[in-house]
CSV table of N, CA and C and ligand atoms in Angstrom, one decimal:
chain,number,residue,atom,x,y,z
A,1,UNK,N,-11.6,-12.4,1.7
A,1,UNK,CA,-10.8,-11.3,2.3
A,1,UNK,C,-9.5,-11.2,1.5
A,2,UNK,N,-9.4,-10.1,1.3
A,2,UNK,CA,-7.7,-9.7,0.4
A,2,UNK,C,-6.8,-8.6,1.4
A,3,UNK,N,-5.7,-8.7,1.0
A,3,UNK,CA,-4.6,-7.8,1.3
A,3,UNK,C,-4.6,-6.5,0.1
A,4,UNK,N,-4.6,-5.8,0.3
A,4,UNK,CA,-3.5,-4.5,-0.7
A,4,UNK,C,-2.4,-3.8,-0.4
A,5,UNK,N,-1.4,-4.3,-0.8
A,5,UNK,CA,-0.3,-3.8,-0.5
A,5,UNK,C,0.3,-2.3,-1.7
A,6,UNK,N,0.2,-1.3,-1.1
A,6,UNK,CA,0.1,-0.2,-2.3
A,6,UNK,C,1.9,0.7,-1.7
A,7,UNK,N,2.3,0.2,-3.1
A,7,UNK,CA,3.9,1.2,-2.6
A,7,UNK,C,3.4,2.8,-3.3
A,8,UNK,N,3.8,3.8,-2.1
A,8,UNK,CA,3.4,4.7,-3.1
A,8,UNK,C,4.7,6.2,-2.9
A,9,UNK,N,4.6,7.1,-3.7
A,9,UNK,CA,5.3,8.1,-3.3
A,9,UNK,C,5.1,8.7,-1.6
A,10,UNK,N,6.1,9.0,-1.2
A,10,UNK,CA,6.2,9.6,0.0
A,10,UNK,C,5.1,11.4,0.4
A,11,UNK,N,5.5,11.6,-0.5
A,11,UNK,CA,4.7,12.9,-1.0
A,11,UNK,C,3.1,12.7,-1.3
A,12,UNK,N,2.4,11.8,-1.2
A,12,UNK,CA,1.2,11.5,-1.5
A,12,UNK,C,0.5,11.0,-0.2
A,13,UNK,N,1.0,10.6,0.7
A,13,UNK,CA,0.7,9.8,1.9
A,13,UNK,C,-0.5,10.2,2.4
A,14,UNK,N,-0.5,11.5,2.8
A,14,UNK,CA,-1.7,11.8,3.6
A,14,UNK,C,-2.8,12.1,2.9
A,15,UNK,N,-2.5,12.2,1.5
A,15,UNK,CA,-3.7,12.6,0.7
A,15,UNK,C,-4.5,11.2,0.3
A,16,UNK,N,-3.5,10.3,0.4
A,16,UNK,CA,-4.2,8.7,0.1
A,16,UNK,C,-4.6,8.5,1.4
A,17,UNK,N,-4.4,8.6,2.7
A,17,UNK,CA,-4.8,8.2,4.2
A,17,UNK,C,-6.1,8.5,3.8
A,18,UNK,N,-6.3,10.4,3.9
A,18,UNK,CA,-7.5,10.7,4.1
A,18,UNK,C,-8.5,10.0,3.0
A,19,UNK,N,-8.0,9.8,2.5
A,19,UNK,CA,-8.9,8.9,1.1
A,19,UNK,C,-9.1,7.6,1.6
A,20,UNK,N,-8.7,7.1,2.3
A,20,UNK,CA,-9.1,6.1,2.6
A,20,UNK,C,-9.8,6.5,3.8
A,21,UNK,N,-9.2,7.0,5.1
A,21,UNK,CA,-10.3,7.5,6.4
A,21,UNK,C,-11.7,8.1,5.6
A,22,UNK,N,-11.7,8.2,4.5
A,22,UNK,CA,-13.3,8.7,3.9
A,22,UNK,C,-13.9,7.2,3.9
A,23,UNK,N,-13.6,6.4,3.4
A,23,UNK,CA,-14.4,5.3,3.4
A,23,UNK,C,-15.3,5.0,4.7
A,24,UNK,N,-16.6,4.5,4.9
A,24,UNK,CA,-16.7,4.5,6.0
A,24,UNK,C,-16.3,3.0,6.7
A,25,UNK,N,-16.3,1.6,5.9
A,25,UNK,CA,-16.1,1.0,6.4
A,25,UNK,C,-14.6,0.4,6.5
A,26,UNK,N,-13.7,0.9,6.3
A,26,UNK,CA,-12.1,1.1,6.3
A,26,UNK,C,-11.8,0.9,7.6
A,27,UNK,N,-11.2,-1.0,8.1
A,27,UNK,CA,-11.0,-0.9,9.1
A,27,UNK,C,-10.1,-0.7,9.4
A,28,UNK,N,-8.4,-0.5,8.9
A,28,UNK,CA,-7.5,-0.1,9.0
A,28,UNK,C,-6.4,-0.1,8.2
A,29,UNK,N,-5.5,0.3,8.4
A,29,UNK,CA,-3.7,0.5,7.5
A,29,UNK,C,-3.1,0.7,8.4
A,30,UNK,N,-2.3,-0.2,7.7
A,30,UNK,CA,-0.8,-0.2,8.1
A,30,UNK,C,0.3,0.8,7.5
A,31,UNK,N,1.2,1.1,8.0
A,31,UNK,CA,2.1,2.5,7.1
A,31,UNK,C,3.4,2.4,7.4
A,32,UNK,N,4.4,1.9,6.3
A,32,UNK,CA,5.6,1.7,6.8
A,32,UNK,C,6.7,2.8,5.8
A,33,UNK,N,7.7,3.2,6.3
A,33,UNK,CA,8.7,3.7,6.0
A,33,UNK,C,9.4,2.9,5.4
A,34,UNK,N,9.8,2.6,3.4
A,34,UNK,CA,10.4,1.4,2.6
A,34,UNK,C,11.4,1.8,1.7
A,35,UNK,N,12.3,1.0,1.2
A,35,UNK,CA,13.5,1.8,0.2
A,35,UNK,C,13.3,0.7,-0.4
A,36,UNK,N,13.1,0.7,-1.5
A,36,UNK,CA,13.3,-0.1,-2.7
A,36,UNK,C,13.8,0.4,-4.3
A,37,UNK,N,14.0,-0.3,-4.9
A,37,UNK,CA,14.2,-0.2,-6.7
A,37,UNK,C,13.4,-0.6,-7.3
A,38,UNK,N,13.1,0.2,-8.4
A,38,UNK,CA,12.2,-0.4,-9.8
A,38,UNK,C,12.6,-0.9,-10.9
A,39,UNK,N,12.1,-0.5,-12.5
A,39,UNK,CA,12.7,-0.3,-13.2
A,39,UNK,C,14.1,0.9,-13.8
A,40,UNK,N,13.9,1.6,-12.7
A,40,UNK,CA,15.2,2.7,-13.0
A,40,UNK,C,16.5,2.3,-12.2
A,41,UNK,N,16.0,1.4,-11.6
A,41,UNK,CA,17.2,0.9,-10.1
A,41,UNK,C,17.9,2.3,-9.5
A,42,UNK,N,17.1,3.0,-9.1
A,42,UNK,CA,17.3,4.1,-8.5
A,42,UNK,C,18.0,5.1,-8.8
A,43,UNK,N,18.1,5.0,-10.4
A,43,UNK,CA,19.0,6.0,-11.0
A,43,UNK,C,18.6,7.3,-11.2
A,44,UNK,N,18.2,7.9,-9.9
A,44,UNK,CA,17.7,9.3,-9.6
A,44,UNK,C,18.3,10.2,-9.0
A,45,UNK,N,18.3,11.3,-9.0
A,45,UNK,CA,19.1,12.1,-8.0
A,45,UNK,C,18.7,12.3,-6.4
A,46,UNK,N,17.5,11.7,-6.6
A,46,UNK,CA,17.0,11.7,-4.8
A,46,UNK,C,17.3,9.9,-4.1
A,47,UNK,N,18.6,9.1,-4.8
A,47,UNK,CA,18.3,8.1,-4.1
A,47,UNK,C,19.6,8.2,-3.0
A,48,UNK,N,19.4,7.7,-2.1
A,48,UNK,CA,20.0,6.7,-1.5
A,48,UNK,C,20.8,5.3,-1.1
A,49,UNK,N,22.0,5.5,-0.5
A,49,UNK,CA,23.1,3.8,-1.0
A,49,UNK,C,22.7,3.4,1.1
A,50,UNK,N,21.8,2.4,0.8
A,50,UNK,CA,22.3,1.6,2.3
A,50,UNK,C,22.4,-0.1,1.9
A,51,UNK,N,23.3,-0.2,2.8
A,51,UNK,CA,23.7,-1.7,2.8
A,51,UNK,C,24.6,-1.9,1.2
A,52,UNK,N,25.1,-0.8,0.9
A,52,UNK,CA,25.7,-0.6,-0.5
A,52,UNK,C,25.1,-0.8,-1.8
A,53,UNK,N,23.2,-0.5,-1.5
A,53,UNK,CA,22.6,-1.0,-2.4
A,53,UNK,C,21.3,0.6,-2.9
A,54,UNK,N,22.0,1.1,-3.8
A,54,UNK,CA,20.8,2.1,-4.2
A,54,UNK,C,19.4,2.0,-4.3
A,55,UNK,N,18.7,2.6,-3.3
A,55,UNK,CA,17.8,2.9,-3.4
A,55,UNK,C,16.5,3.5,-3.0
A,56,UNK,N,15.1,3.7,-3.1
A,56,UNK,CA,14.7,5.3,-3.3
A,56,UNK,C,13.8,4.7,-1.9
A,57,UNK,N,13.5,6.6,-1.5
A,57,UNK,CA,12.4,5.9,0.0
A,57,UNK,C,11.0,6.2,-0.8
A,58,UNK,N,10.6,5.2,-0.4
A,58,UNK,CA,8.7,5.2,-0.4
A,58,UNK,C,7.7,4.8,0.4
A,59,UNK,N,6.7,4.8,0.5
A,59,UNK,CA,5.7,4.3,1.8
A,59,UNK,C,5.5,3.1,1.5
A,60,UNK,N,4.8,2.1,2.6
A,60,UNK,CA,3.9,1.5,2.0
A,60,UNK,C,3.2,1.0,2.7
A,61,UNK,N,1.8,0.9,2.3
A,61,UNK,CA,0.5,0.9,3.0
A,61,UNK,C,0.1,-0.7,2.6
A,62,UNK,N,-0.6,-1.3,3.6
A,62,UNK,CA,-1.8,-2.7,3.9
A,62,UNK,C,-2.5,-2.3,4.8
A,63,UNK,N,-3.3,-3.0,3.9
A,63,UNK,CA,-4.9,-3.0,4.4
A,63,UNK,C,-5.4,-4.3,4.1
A,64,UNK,N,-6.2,-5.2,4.8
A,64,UNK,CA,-7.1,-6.1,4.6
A,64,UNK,C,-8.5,-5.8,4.3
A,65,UNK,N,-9.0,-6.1,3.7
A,65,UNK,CA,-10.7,-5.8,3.7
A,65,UNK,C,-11.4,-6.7,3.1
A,66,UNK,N,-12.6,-6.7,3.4
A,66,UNK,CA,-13.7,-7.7,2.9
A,66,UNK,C,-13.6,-7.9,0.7
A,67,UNK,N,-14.1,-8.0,0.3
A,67,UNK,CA,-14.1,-8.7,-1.4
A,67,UNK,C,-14.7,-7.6,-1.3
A,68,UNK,N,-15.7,-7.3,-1.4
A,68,UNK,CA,-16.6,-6.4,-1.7
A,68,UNK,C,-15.8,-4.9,-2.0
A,69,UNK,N,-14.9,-5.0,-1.2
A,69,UNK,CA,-14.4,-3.3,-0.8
A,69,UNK,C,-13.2,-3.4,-1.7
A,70,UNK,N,-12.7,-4.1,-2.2
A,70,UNK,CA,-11.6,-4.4,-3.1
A,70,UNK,C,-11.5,-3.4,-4.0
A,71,UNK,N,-12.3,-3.2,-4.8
A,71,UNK,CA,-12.1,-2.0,-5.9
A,71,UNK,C,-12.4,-0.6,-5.1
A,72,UNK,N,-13.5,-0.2,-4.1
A,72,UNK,CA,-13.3,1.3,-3.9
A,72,UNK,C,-11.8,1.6,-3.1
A,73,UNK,N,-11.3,0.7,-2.6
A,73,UNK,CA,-9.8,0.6,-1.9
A,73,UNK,C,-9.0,1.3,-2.8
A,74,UNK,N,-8.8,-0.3,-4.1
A,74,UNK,CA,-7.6,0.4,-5.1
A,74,UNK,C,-8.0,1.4,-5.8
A,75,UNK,N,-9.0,1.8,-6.2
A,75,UNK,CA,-9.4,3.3,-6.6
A,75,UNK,C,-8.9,4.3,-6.3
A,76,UNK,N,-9.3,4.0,-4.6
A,76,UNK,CA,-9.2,5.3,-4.1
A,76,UNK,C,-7.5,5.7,-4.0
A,77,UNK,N,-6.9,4.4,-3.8
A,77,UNK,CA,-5.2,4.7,-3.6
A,77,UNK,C,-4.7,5.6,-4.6
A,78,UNK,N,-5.2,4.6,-6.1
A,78,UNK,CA,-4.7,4.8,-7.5
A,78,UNK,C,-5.0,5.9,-7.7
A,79,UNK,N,-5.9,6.6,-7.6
A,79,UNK,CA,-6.4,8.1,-7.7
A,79,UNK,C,-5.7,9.1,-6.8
A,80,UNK,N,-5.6,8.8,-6.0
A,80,UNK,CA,-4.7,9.6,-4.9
A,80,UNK,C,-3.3,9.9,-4.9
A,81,UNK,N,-3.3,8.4,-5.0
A,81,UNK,CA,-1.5,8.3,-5.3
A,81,UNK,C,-0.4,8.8,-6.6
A,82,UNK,N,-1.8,9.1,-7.9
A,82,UNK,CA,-1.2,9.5,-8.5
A,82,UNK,C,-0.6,10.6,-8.8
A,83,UNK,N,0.8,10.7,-9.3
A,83,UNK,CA,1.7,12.2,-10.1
A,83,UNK,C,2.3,11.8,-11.4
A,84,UNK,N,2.2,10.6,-12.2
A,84,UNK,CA,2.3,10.9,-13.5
A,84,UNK,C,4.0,10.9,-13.7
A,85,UNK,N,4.7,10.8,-12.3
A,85,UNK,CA,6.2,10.5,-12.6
A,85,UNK,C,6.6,9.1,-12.3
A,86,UNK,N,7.5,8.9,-13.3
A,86,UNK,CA,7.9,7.6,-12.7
A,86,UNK,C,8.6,7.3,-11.6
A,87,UNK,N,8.5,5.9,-10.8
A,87,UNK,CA,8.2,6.0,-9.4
A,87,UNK,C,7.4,6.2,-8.9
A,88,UNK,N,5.5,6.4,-9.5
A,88,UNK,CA,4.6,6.8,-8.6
A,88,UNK,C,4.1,5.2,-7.8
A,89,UNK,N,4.9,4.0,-7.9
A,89,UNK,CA,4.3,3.0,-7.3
A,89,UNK,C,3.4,2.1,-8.0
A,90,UNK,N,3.0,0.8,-6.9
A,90,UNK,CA,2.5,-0.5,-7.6
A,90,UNK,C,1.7,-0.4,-6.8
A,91,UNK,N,0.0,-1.1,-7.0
A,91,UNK,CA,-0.4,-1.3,-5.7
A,91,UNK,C,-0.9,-3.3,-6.2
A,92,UNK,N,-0.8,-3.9,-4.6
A,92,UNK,CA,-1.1,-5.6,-5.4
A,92,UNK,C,-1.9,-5.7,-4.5
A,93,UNK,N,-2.5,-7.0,-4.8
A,93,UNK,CA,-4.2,-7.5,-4.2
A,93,UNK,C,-3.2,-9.3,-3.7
A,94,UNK,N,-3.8,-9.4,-3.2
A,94,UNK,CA,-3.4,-10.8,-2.3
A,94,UNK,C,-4.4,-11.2,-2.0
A,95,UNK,N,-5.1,-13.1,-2.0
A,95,UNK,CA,-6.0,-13.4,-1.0
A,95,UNK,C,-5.6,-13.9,0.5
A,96,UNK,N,-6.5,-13.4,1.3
A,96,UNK,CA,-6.1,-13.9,2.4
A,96,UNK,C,-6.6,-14.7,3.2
A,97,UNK,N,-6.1,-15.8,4.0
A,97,UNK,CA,-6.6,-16.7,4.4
A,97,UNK,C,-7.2,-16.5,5.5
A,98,UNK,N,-7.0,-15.8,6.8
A,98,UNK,CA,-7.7,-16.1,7.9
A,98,UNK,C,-7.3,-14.8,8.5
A,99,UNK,N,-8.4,-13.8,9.6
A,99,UNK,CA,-8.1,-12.6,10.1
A,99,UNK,C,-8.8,-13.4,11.8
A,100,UNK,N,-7.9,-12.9,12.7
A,100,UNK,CA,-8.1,-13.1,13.7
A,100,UNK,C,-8.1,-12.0,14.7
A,101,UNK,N,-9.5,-11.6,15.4
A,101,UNK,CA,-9.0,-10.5,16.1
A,101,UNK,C,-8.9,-11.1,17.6
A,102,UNK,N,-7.7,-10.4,18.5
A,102,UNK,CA,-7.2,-10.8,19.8
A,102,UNK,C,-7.9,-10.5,20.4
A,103,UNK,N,-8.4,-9.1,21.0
A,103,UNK,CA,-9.4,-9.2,21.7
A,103,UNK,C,-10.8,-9.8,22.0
A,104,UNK,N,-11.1,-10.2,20.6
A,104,UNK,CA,-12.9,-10.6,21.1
A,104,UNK,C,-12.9,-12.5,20.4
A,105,UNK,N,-11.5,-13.1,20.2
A,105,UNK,CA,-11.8,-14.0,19.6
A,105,UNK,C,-12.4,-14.1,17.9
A,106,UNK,N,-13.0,-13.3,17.6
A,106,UNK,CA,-13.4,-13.5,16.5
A,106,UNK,C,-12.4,-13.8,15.2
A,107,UNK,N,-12.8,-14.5,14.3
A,107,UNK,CA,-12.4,-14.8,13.5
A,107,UNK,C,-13.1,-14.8,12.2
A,108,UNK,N,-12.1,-14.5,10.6
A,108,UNK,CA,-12.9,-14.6,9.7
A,108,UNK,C,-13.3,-12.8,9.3
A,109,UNK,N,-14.1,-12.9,8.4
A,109,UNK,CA,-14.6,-11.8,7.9
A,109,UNK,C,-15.1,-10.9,9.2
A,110,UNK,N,-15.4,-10.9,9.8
A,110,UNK,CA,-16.1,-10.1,11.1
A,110,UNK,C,-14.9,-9.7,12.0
A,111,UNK,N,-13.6,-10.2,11.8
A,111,UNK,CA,-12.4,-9.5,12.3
A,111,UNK,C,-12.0,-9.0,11.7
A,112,UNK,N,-12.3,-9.1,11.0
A,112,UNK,CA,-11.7,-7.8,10.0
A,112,UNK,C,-11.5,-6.3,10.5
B,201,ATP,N1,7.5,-5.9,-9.0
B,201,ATP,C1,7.8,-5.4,-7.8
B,201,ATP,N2,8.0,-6.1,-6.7
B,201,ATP,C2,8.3,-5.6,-5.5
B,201,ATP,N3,8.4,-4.3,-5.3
B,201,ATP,C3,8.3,-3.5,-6.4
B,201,ATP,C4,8.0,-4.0,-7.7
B,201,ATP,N4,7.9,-2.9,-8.5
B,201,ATP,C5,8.2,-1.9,-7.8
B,201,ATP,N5,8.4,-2.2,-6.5
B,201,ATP,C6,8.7,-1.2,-5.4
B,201,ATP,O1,7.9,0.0,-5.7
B,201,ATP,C7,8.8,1.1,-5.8
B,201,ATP,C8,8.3,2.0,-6.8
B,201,ATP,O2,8.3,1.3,-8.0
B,201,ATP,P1,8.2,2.1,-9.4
B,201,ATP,O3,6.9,2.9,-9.4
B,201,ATP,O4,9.4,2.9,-9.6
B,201,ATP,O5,8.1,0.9,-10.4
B,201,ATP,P2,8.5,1.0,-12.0
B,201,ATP,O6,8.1,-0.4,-12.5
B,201,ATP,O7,9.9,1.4,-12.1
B,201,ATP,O8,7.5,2.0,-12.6
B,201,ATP,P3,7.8,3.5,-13.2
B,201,ATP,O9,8.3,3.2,-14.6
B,201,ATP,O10,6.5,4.2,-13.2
B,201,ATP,O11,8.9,4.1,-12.3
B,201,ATP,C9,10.1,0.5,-6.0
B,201,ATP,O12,11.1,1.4,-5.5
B,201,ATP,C10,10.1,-0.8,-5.2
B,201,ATP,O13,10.3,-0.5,-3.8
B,202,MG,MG1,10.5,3.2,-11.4
Protein backbone atom coordinates (compact mmCIF):
# COMPACT_ATOMS: atom_id res chain seq x y z
CA UNK A 1 0.00 0.00 0.00
CA UNK A 2 1.45 3.61 -0.68
CA UNK A 3 0.39 7.11 -0.03
CA UNK A 4 0.66 9.97 -2.95
CA UNK A 5 0.83 13.08 -1.77
CA UNK A 6 0.63 15.44 -5.01
CA UNK A 7 0.96 19.45 -4.33
CA UNK A 8 -0.49 20.81 -7.20
CA UNK A 9 -1.70 24.30 -8.75
CA UNK A 10 -4.94 25.50 -7.55
CA UNK A 11 -6.13 26.00 -11.05
CA UNK A 12 -5.80 22.41 -12.05
CA UNK A 13 -7.84 20.73 -9.23
CA UNK A 14 -10.89 19.65 -10.82
CA UNK A 15 -9.31 18.54 -13.92
CA UNK A 16 -6.91 16.14 -11.82
CA UNK A 17 -10.19 15.03 -9.55
CA UNK A 18 -11.94 14.07 -12.56
CA UNK A 19 -8.90 12.21 -13.69
CA UNK A 20 -8.73 10.42 -11.06
CA UNK A 21 -12.91 9.82 -10.45
CA UNK A 22 -12.10 8.10 -14.05
CA UNK A 23 -10.17 5.42 -12.53
CA UNK A 24 -12.50 2.88 -11.70
CA UNK A 25 -10.86 1.46 -8.80
CA UNK A 26 -9.98 4.96 -7.02
CA UNK A 27 -10.96 4.61 -3.52
CA UNK A 28 -10.55 8.04 -2.47
CA UNK A 29 -8.78 11.62 -1.87
CA UNK A 30 -8.27 13.75 0.34
CA UNK A 31 -8.14 17.68 -0.78
CA UNK A 32 -6.73 20.29 1.31
CA UNK A 33 -6.37 24.05 0.99
CA UNK A 34 -2.00 24.56 1.60
CA UNK A 35 0.43 27.63 1.39
CA UNK A 36 3.79 26.75 1.08
CA UNK A 37 7.34 27.82 -0.66
CA UNK A 38 9.62 26.26 -3.24
CA UNK A 39 12.46 27.04 -4.90
CA UNK A 40 11.32 30.74 -5.65
CA UNK A 41 10.28 31.28 -1.83
CA UNK A 42 7.34 32.86 -3.14
CA UNK A 43 8.85 35.53 -4.99
CA UNK A 44 5.76 35.99 -7.11
CA UNK A 45 3.32 38.52 -7.48
CA UNK A 46 0.35 36.21 -6.49
CA UNK A 47 1.93 35.34 -2.97
CA UNK A 48 0.83 35.82 0.20
CA UNK A 49 2.58 36.91 3.92
CA UNK A 50 0.83 34.79 6.91
CA UNK A 51 2.40 34.21 10.11
CA UNK A 52 4.95 36.78 8.49
CA UNK A 53 6.04 34.11 6.23
CA UNK A 54 5.67 34.35 2.28
CA UNK A 55 3.82 32.15 0.73
CA UNK A 56 1.88 30.72 -2.32
CA UNK A 57 -1.66 28.82 -2.01
CA UNK A 58 -1.83 25.34 -3.51
CA UNK A 59 -3.85 22.18 -3.17
CA UNK A 60 -2.95 19.18 -1.97
CA UNK A 61 -4.32 15.91 -2.62
CA UNK A 62 -3.76 11.95 -0.80
CA UNK A 63 -4.63 9.13 -1.79
CA UNK A 64 -3.73 5.61 -0.65
CA UNK A 65 -3.93 2.79 -3.00
CA UNK A 66 -2.96 -0.65 -3.53
CA UNK A 67 0.97 -1.12 -5.43
CA UNK A 68 -0.46 -2.06 -8.44
CA UNK A 69 -2.33 1.35 -8.96
CA UNK A 70 0.75 3.42 -8.14
CA UNK A 71 1.73 4.44 -11.58
CA UNK A 72 -1.87 4.93 -13.30
CA UNK A 73 -2.36 7.41 -10.07
CA UNK A 74 0.84 9.48 -10.62
CA UNK A 75 0.30 9.55 -14.28
CA UNK A 76 -2.81 10.54 -14.20
CA UNK A 77 -2.04 13.57 -11.63
CA UNK A 78 1.25 14.38 -13.56
CA UNK A 79 -0.58 14.71 -16.75
CA UNK A 80 -3.32 16.67 -15.43
CA UNK A 81 -1.57 18.74 -13.25
CA UNK A 82 0.51 19.95 -15.64
CA UNK A 83 1.08 23.95 -17.00
CA UNK A 84 4.70 24.12 -17.69
CA UNK A 85 5.05 27.10 -15.05
CA UNK A 86 7.01 27.08 -12.29
CA UNK A 87 5.17 26.14 -9.27
CA UNK A 88 3.25 23.47 -11.08
CA UNK A 89 4.11 21.14 -7.91
CA UNK A 90 5.67 17.76 -6.52
CA UNK A 91 3.85 14.75 -6.32
CA UNK A 92 5.62 11.84 -3.57
CA UNK A 93 4.95 8.11 -3.09
CA UNK A 94 5.21 6.95 0.64
CA UNK A 95 4.87 3.24 1.80
CA UNK A 96 2.29 2.64 4.04
CA UNK A 97 1.91 0.58 6.81
CA UNK A 98 -1.59 -0.40 7.76
CA UNK A 99 -5.20 0.92 6.45
CA UNK A 100 -7.95 0.28 8.75
CA UNK A 101 -11.50 0.71 7.82
CA UNK A 102 -14.01 1.68 10.97
CA UNK A 103 -16.86 0.54 9.83
CA UNK A 104 -16.43 -3.13 8.78
CA UNK A 105 -13.21 -3.82 10.81
CA UNK A 106 -11.29 -4.61 7.99
CA UNK A 107 -7.90 -4.17 7.72
CA UNK A 108 -4.94 -4.20 5.30
CA UNK A 109 -5.24 -4.02 1.51
CA UNK A 110 -9.10 -4.65 1.44
CA UNK A 111 -9.63 -1.37 3.45
CA UNK A 112 -8.40 0.33 1.37
N1 LIG B 1 10.69 19.31 -1.19
C1 LIG B 1 9.50 19.78 -0.77
N2 LIG B 1 9.01 19.40 0.43
C2 LIG B 1 7.82 19.85 0.85
N3 LIG B 1 7.01 20.66 0.14
C3 LIG B 1 7.45 21.06 -1.06
C4 LIG B 1 8.72 20.64 -1.57
N4 LIG B 1 8.88 21.21 -2.78
C5 LIG B 1 7.79 21.93 -3.01
N5 LIG B 1 6.92 21.86 -1.98
C6 LIG B 1 5.60 22.47 -1.90
O1 LIG B 1 5.07 22.46 -3.22
C7 LIG B 1 4.73 23.77 -3.63
C8 LIG B 1 5.05 23.92 -5.08
O2 LIG B 1 6.42 23.69 -5.26
P1 LIG B 1 7.10 24.13 -6.63
O3 LIG B 1 6.40 23.47 -7.75
O4 LIG B 1 7.17 25.61 -6.69
O5 LIG B 1 8.54 23.50 -6.43
P2 LIG B 1 9.90 24.00 -7.10
O6 LIG B 1 10.95 23.02 -6.67
O7 LIG B 1 10.11 25.43 -6.76
O8 LIG B 1 9.61 23.79 -8.64
P3 LIG B 1 9.50 24.91 -9.81
O9 LIG B 1 10.92 25.24 -10.16
O10 LIG B 1 8.78 24.19 -10.92
O11 LIG B 1 8.70 26.03 -9.25
C9 LIG B 1 5.51 24.67 -2.70
O12 LIG B 1 4.86 25.92 -2.57
C10 LIG B 1 5.53 23.88 -1.42
O13 LIG B 1 4.29 24.07 -0.74
MG1 LIG C 1 8.76 26.89 -7.39
Amino acid sequence: MKEIKAIIQPGVVSKVIDALKAIPDMPGVTVSEIKGFGRARANVPHSIVEWGVAMVVKAKLETVVTDEMVRQVVEAIQKNAYTGNIGDGKIFVYDVNEVIKIRTGESGPVAI
